[in-house]
Short mmCIF file of the N, C-alpha and C atoms (twelve columns), coordinates in Angstrom:
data_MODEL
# 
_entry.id   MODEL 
# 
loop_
_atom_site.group_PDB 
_atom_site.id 
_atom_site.type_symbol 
_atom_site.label_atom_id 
_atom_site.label_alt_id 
_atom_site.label_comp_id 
_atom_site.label_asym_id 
_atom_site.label_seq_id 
_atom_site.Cartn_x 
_atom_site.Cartn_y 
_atom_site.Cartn_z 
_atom_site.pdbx_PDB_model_num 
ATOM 1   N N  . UNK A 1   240.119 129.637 21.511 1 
ATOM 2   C CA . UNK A 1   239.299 130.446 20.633 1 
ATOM 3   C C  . UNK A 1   240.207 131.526 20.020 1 
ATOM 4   N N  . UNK A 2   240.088 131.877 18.930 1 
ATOM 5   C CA . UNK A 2   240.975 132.821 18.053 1 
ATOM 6   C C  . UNK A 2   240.600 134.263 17.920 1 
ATOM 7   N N  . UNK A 3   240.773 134.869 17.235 1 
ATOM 8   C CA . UNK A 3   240.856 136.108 17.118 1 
ATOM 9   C C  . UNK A 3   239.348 136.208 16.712 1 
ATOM 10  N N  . UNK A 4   239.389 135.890 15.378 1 
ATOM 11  C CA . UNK A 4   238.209 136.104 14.796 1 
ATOM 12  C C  . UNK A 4   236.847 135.109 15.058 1 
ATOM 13  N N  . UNK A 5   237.119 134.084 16.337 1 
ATOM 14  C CA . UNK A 5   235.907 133.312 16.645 1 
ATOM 15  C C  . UNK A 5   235.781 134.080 17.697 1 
ATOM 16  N N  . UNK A 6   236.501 135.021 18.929 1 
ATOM 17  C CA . UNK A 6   236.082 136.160 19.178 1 
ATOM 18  C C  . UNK A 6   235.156 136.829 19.103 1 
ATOM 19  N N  . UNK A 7   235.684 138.223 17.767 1 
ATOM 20  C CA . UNK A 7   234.417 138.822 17.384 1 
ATOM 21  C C  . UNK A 7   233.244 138.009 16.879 1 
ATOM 22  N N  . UNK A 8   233.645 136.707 16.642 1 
ATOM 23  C CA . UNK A 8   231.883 136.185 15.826 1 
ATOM 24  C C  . UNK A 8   230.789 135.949 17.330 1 
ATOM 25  N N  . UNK A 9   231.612 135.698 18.228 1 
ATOM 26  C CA . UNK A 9   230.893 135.671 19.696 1 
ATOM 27  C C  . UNK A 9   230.293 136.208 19.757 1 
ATOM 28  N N  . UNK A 10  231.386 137.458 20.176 1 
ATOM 29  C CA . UNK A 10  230.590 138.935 20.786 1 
ATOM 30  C C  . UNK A 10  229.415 139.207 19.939 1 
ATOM 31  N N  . UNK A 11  229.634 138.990 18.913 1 
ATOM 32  C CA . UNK A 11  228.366 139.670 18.261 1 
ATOM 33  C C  . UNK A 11  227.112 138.696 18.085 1 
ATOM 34  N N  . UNK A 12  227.742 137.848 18.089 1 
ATOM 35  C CA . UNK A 12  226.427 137.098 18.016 1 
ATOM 36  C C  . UNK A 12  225.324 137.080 19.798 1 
ATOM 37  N N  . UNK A 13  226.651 137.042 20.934 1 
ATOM 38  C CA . UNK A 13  226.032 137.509 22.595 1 
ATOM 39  C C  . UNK A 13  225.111 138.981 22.339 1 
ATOM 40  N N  . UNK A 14  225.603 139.921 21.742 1 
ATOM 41  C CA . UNK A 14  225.541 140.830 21.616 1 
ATOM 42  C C  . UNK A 14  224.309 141.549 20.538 1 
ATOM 43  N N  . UNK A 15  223.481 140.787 19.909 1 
ATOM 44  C CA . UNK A 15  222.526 140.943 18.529 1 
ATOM 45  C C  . UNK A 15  223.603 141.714 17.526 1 
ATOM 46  N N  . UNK A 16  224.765 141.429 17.130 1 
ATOM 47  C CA . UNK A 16  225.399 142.185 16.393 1 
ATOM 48  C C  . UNK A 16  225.717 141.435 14.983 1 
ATOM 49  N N  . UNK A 17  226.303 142.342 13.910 1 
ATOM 50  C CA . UNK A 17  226.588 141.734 12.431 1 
ATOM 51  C C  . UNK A 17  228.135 141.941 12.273 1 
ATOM 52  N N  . UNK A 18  228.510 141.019 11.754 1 
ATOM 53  C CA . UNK A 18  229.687 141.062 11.457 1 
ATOM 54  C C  . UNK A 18  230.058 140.123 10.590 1 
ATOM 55  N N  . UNK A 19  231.253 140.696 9.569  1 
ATOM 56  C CA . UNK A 19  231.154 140.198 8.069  1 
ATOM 57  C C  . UNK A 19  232.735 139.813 7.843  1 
ATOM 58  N N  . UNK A 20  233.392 139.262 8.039  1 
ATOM 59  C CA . UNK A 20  234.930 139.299 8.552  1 
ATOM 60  C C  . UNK A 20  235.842 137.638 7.454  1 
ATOM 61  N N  . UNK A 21  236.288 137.713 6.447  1 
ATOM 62  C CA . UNK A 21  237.112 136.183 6.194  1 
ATOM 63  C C  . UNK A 21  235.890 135.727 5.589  1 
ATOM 64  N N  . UNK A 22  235.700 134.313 6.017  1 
ATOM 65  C CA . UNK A 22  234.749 133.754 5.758  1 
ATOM 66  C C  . UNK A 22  233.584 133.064 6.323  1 
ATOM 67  N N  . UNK A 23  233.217 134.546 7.219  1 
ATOM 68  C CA . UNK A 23  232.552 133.931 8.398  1 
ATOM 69  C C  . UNK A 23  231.547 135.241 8.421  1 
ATOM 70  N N  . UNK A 24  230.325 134.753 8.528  1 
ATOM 71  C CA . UNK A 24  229.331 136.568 8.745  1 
ATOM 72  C C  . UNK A 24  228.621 136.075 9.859  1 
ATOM 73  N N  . UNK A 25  227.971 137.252 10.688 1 
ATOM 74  C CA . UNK A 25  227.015 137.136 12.032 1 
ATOM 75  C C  . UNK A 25  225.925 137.956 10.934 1 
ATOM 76  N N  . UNK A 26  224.865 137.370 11.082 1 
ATOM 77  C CA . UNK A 26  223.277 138.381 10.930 1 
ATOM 78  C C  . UNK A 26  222.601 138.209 11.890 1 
ATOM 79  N N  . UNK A 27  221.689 139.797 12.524 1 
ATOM 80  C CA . UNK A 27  220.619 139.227 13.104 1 
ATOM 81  C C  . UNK A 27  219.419 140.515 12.916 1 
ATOM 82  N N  . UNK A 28  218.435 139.390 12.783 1 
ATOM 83  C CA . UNK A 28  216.968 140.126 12.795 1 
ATOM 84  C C  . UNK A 28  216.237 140.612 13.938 1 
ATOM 85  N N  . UNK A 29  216.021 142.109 14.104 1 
ATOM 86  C CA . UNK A 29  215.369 142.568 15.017 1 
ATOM 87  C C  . UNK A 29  214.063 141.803 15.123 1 
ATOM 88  N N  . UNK A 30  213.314 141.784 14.231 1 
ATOM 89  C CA . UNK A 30  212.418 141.111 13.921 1 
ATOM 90  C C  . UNK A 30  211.638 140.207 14.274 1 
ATOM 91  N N  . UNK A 31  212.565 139.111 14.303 1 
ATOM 92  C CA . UNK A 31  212.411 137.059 14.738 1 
ATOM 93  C C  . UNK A 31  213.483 136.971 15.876 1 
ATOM 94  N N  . UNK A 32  214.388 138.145 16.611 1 
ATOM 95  C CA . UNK A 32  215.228 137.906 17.988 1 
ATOM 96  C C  . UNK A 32  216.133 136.809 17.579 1 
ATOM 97  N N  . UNK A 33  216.323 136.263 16.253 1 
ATOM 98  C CA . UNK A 33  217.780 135.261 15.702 1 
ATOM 99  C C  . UNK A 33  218.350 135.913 15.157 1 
ATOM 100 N N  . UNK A 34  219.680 135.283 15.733 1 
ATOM 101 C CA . UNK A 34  221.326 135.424 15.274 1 
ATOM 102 C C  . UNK A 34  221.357 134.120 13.909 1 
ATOM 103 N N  . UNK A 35  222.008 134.457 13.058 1 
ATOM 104 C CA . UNK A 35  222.412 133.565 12.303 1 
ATOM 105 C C  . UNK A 35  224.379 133.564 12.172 1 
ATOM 106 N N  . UNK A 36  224.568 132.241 12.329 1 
ATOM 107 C CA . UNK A 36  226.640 132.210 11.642 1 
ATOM 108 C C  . UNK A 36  226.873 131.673 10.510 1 
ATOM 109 N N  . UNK A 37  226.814 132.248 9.527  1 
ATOM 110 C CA . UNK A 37  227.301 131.574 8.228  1 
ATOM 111 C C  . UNK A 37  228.999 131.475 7.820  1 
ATOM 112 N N  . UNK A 38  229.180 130.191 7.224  1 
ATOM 113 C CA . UNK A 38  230.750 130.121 7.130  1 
ATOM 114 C C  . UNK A 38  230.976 129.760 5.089  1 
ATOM 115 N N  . UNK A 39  231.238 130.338 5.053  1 
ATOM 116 C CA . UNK A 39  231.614 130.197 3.576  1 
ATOM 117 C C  . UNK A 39  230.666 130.070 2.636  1 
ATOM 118 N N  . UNK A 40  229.261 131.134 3.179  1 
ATOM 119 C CA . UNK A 40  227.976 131.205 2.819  1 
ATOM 120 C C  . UNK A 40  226.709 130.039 2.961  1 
ATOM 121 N N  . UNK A 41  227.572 129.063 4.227  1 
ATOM 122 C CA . UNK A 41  226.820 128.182 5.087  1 
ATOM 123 C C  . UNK A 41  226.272 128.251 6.391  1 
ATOM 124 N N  . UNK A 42  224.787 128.123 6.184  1 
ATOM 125 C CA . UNK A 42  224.512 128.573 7.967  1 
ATOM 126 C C  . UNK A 42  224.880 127.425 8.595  1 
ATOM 127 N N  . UNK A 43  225.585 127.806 9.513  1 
ATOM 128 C CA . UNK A 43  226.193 126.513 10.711 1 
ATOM 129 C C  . UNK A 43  225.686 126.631 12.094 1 
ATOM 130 N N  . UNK A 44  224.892 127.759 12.086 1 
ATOM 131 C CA . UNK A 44  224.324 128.249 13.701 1 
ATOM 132 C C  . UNK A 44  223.077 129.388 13.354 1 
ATOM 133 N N  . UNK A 45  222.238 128.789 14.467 1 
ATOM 134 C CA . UNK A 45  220.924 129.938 14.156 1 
ATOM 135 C C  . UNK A 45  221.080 130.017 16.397 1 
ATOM 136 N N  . UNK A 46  221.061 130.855 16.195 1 
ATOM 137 C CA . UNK A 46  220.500 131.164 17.990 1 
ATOM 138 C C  . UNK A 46  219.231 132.065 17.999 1 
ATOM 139 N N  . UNK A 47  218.427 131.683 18.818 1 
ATOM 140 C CA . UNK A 47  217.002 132.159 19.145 1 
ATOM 141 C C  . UNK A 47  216.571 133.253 20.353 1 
ATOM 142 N N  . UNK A 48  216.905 134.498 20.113 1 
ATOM 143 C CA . UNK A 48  217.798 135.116 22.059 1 
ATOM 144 C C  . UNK A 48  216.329 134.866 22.422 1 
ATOM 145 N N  . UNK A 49  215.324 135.048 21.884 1 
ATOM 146 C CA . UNK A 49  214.096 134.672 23.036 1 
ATOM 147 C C  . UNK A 49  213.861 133.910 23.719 1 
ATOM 148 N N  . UNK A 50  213.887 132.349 23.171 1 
ATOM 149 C CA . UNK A 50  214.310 131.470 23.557 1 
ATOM 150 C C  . UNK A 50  215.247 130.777 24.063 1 
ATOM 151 N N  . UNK A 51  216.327 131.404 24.060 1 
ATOM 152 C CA . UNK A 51  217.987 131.035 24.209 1 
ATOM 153 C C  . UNK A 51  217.908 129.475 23.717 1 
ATOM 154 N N  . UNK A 52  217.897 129.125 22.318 1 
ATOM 155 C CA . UNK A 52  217.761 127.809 22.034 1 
ATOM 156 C C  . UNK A 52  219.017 128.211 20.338 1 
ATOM 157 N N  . UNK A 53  219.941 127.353 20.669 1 
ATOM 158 C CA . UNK A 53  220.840 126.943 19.832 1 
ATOM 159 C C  . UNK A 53  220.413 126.158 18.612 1 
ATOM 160 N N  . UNK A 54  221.127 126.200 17.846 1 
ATOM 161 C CA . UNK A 54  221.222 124.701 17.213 1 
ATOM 162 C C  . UNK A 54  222.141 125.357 15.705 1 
ATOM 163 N N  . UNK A 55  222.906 124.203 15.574 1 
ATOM 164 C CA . UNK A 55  224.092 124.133 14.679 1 
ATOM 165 C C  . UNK A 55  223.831 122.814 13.642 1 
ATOM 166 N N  . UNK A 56  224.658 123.114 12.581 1 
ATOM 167 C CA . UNK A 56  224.577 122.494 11.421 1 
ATOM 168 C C  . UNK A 56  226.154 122.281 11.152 1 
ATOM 169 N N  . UNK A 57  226.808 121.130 10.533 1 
ATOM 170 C CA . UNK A 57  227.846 121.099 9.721  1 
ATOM 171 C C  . UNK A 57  227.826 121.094 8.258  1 
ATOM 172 N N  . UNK A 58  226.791 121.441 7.471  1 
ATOM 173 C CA . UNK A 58  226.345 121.605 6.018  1 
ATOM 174 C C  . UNK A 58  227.012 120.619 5.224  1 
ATOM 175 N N  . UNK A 59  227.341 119.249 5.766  1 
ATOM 176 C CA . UNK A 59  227.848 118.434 5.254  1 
ATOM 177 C C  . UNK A 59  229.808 118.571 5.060  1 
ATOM 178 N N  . UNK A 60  230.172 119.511 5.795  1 
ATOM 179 C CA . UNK A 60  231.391 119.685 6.103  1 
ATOM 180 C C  . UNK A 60  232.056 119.760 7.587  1 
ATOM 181 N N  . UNK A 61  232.359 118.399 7.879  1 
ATOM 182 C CA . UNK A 61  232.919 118.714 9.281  1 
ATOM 183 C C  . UNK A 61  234.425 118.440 9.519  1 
ATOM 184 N N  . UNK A 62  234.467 119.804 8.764  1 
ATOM 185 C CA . UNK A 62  235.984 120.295 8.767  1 
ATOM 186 C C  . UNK A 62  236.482 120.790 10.112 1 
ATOM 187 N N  . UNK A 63  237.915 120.763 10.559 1 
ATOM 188 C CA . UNK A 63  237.946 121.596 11.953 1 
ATOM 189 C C  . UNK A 63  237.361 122.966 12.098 1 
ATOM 190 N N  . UNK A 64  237.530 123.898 10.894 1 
ATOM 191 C CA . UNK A 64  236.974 125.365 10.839 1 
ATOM 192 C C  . UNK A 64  235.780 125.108 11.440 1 
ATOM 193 N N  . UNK A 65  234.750 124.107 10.513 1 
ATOM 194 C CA . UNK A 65  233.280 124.582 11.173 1 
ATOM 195 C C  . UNK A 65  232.962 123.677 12.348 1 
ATOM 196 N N  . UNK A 66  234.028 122.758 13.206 1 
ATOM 197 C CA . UNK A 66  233.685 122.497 14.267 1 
ATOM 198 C C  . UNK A 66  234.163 123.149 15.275 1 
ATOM 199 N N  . UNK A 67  235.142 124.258 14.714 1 
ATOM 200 C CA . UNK A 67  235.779 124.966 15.360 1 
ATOM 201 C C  . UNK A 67  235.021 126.021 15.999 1 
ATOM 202 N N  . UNK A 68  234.126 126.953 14.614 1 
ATOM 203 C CA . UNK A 68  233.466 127.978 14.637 1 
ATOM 204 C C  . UNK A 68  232.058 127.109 16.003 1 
ATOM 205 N N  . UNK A 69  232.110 126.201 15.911 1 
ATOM 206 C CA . UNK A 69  230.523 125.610 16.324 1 
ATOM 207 C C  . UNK A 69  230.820 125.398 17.649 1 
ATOM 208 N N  . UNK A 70  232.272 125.030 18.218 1 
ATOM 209 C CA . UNK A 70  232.303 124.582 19.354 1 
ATOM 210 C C  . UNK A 70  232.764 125.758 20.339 1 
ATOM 211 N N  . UNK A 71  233.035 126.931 19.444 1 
ATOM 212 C CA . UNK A 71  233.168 128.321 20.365 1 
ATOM 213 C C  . UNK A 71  232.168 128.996 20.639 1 
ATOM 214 N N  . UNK A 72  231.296 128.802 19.370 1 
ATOM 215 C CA . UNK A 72  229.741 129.284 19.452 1 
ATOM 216 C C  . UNK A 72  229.063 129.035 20.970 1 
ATOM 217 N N  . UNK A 73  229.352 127.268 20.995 1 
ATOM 218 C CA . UNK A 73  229.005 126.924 22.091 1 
ATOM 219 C C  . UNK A 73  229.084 126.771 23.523 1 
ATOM 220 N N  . UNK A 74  230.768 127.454 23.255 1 
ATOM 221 C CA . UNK A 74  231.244 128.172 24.524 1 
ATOM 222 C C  . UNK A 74  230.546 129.245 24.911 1 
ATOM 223 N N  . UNK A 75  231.094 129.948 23.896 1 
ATOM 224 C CA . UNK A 75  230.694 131.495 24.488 1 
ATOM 225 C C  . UNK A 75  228.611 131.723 24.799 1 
ATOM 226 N N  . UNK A 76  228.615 131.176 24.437 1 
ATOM 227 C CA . UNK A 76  226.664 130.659 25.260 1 
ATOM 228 C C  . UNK A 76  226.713 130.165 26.159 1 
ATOM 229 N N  . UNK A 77  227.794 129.603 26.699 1 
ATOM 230 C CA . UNK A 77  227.453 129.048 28.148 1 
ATOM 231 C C  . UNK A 77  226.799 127.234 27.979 1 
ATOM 232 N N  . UNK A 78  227.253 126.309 26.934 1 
ATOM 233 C CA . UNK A 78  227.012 125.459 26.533 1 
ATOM 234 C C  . UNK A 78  227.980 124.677 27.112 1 
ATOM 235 N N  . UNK A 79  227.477 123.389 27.575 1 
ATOM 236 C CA . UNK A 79  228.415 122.452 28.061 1 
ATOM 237 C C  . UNK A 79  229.135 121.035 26.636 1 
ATOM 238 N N  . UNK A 80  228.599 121.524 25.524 1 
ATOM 239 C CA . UNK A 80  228.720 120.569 24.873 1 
ATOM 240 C C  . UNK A 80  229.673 121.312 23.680 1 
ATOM 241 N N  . UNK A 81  230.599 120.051 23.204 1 
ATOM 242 C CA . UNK A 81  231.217 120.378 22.529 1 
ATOM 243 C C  . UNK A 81  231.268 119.190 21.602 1 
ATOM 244 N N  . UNK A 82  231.659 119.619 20.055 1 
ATOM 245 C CA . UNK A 82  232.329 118.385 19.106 1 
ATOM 246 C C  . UNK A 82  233.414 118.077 18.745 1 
ATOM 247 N N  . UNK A 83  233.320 116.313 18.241 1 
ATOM 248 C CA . UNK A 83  234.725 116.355 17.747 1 
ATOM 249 C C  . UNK A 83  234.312 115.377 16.571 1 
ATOM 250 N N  . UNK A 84  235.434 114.914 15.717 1 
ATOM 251 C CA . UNK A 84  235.477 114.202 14.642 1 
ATOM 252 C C  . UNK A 84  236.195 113.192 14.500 1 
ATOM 253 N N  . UNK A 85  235.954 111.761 14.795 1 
ATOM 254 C CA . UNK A 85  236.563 110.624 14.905 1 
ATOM 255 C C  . UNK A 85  236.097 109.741 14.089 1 
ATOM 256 N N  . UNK A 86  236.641 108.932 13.059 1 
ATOM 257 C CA . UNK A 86  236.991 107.653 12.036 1 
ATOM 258 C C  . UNK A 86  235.708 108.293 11.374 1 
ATOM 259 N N  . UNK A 87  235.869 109.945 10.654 1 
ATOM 260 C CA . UNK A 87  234.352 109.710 9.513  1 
ATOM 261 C C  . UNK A 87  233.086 109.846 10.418 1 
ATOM 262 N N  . UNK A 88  233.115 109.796 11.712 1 
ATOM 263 C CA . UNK A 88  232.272 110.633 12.248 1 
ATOM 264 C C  . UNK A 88  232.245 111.548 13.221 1 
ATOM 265 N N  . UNK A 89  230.706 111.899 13.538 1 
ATOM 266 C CA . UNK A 89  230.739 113.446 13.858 1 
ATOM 267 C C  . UNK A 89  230.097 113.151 15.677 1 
ATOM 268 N N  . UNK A 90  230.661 113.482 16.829 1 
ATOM 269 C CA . UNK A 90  230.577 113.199 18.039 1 
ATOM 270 C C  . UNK A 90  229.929 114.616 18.415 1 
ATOM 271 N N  . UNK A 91  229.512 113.875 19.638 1 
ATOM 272 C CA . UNK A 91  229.549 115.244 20.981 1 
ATOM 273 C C  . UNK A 91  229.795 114.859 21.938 1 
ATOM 274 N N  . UNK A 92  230.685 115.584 22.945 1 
ATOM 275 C CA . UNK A 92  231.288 114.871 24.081 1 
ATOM 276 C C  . UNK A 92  230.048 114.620 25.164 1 
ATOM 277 N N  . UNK A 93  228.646 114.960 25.398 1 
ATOM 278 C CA . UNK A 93  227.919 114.845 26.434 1 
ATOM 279 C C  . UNK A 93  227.641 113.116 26.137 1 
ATOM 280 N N  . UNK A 94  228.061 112.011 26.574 1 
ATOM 281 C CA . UNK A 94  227.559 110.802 26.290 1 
ATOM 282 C C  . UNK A 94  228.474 110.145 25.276 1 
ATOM 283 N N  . UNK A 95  229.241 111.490 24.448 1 
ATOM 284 C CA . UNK A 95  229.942 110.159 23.714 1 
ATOM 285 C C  . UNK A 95  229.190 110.245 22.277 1 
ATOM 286 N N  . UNK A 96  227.966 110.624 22.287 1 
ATOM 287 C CA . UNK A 96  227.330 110.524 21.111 1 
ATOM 288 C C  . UNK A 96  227.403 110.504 20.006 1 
ATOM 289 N N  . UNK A 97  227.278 109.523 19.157 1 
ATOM 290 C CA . UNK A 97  227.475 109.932 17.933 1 
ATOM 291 C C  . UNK A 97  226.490 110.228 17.188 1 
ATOM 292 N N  . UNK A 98  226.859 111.381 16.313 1 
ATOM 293 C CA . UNK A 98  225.744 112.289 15.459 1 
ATOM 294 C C  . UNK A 98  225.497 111.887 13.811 1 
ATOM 295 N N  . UNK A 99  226.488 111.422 13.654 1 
ATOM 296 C CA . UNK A 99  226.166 110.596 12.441 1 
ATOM 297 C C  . UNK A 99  227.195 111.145 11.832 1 
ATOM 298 N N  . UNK A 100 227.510 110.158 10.059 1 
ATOM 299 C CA . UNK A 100 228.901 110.535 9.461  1 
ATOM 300 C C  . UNK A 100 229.214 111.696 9.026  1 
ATOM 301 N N  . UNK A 101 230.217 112.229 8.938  1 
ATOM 302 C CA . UNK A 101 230.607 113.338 8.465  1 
ATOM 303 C C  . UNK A 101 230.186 113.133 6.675  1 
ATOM 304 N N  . UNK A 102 229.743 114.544 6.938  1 
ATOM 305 C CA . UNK A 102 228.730 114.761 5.559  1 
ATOM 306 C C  . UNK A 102 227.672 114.769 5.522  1 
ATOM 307 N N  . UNK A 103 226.981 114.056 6.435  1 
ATOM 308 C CA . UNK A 103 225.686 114.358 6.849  1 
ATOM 309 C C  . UNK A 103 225.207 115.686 6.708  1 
ATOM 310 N N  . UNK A 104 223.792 116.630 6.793  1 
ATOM 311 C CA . UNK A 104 223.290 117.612 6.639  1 
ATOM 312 C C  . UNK A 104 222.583 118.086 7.426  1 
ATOM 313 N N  . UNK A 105 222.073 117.993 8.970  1 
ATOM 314 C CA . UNK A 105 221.331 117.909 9.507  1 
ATOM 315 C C  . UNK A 105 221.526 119.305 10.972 1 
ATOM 316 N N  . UNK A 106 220.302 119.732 11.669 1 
ATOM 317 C CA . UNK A 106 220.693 120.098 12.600 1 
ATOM 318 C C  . UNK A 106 220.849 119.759 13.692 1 
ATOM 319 N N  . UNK A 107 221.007 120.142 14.341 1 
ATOM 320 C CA . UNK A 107 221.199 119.928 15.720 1 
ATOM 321 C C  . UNK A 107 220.452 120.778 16.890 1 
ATOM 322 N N  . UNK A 108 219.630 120.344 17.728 1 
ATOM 323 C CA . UNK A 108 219.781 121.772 18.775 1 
ATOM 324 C C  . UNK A 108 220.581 121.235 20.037 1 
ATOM 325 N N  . UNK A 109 220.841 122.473 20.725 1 
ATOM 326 C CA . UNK A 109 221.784 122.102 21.377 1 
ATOM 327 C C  . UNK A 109 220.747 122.316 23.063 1 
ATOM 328 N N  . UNK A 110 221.335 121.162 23.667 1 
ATOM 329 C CA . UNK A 110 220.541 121.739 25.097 1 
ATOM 330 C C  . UNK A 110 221.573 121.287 26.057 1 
ATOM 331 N N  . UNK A 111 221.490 121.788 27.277 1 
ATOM 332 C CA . UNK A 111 222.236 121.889 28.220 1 
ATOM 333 C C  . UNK A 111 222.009 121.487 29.440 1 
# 
């Protein structure tokens, strides 16, 4: 994990905002969600009431946003992580495949 997937952690563990490169944390007192947007793409909504994840690759599953997604999912205490093999989009619990890269879809994440 890097410098700046770091602070996007903390703040997102933390109900915090942070606006840094090309990566922002928001969160609403409001609705108790964190949002991670990456290059003005939401790629992660977390629910602290619920502690319920779920991530998006906005049709880009570049290393950045599997990068940003699979630290996300560290630093929550998530056992699952992704990767990107022949054009598609995996998760290591099972092997799964999530469908091709480019796809648009979310994900939630459970543990």
């Amino acid at each position: 994990m890097n410098k700046l997937e770091n602070k996007i952690t903390q703040a997102l563990k933390t109900r915090g905002v942070i606006n840094q490169a090309n990566t922002a944390v928001e969160y609403s007192v409001a609705t108790e969600i964190s949002k991670v947007y990456l290059h003005g793409n939401q790629i992660a909504e977390y629910n602290h009431e619920k502690q319920e994840l779920k991530v998006n690759f906005c049709g880009y599953a570049t290393n950045t946003t599997r990068n940003r997604i699979n630290a996300i999912c560290e630093a929550l205490g998530y056992q699952q992580w992704f990767n990107i093999r022949g054009g598609e989009l995996h998760k290591n619990v099972g092997n799964e495949k999530l469908g091709k890269v480019g796809d648009d879809a979310w994900i939630t994440i459970t543990d």
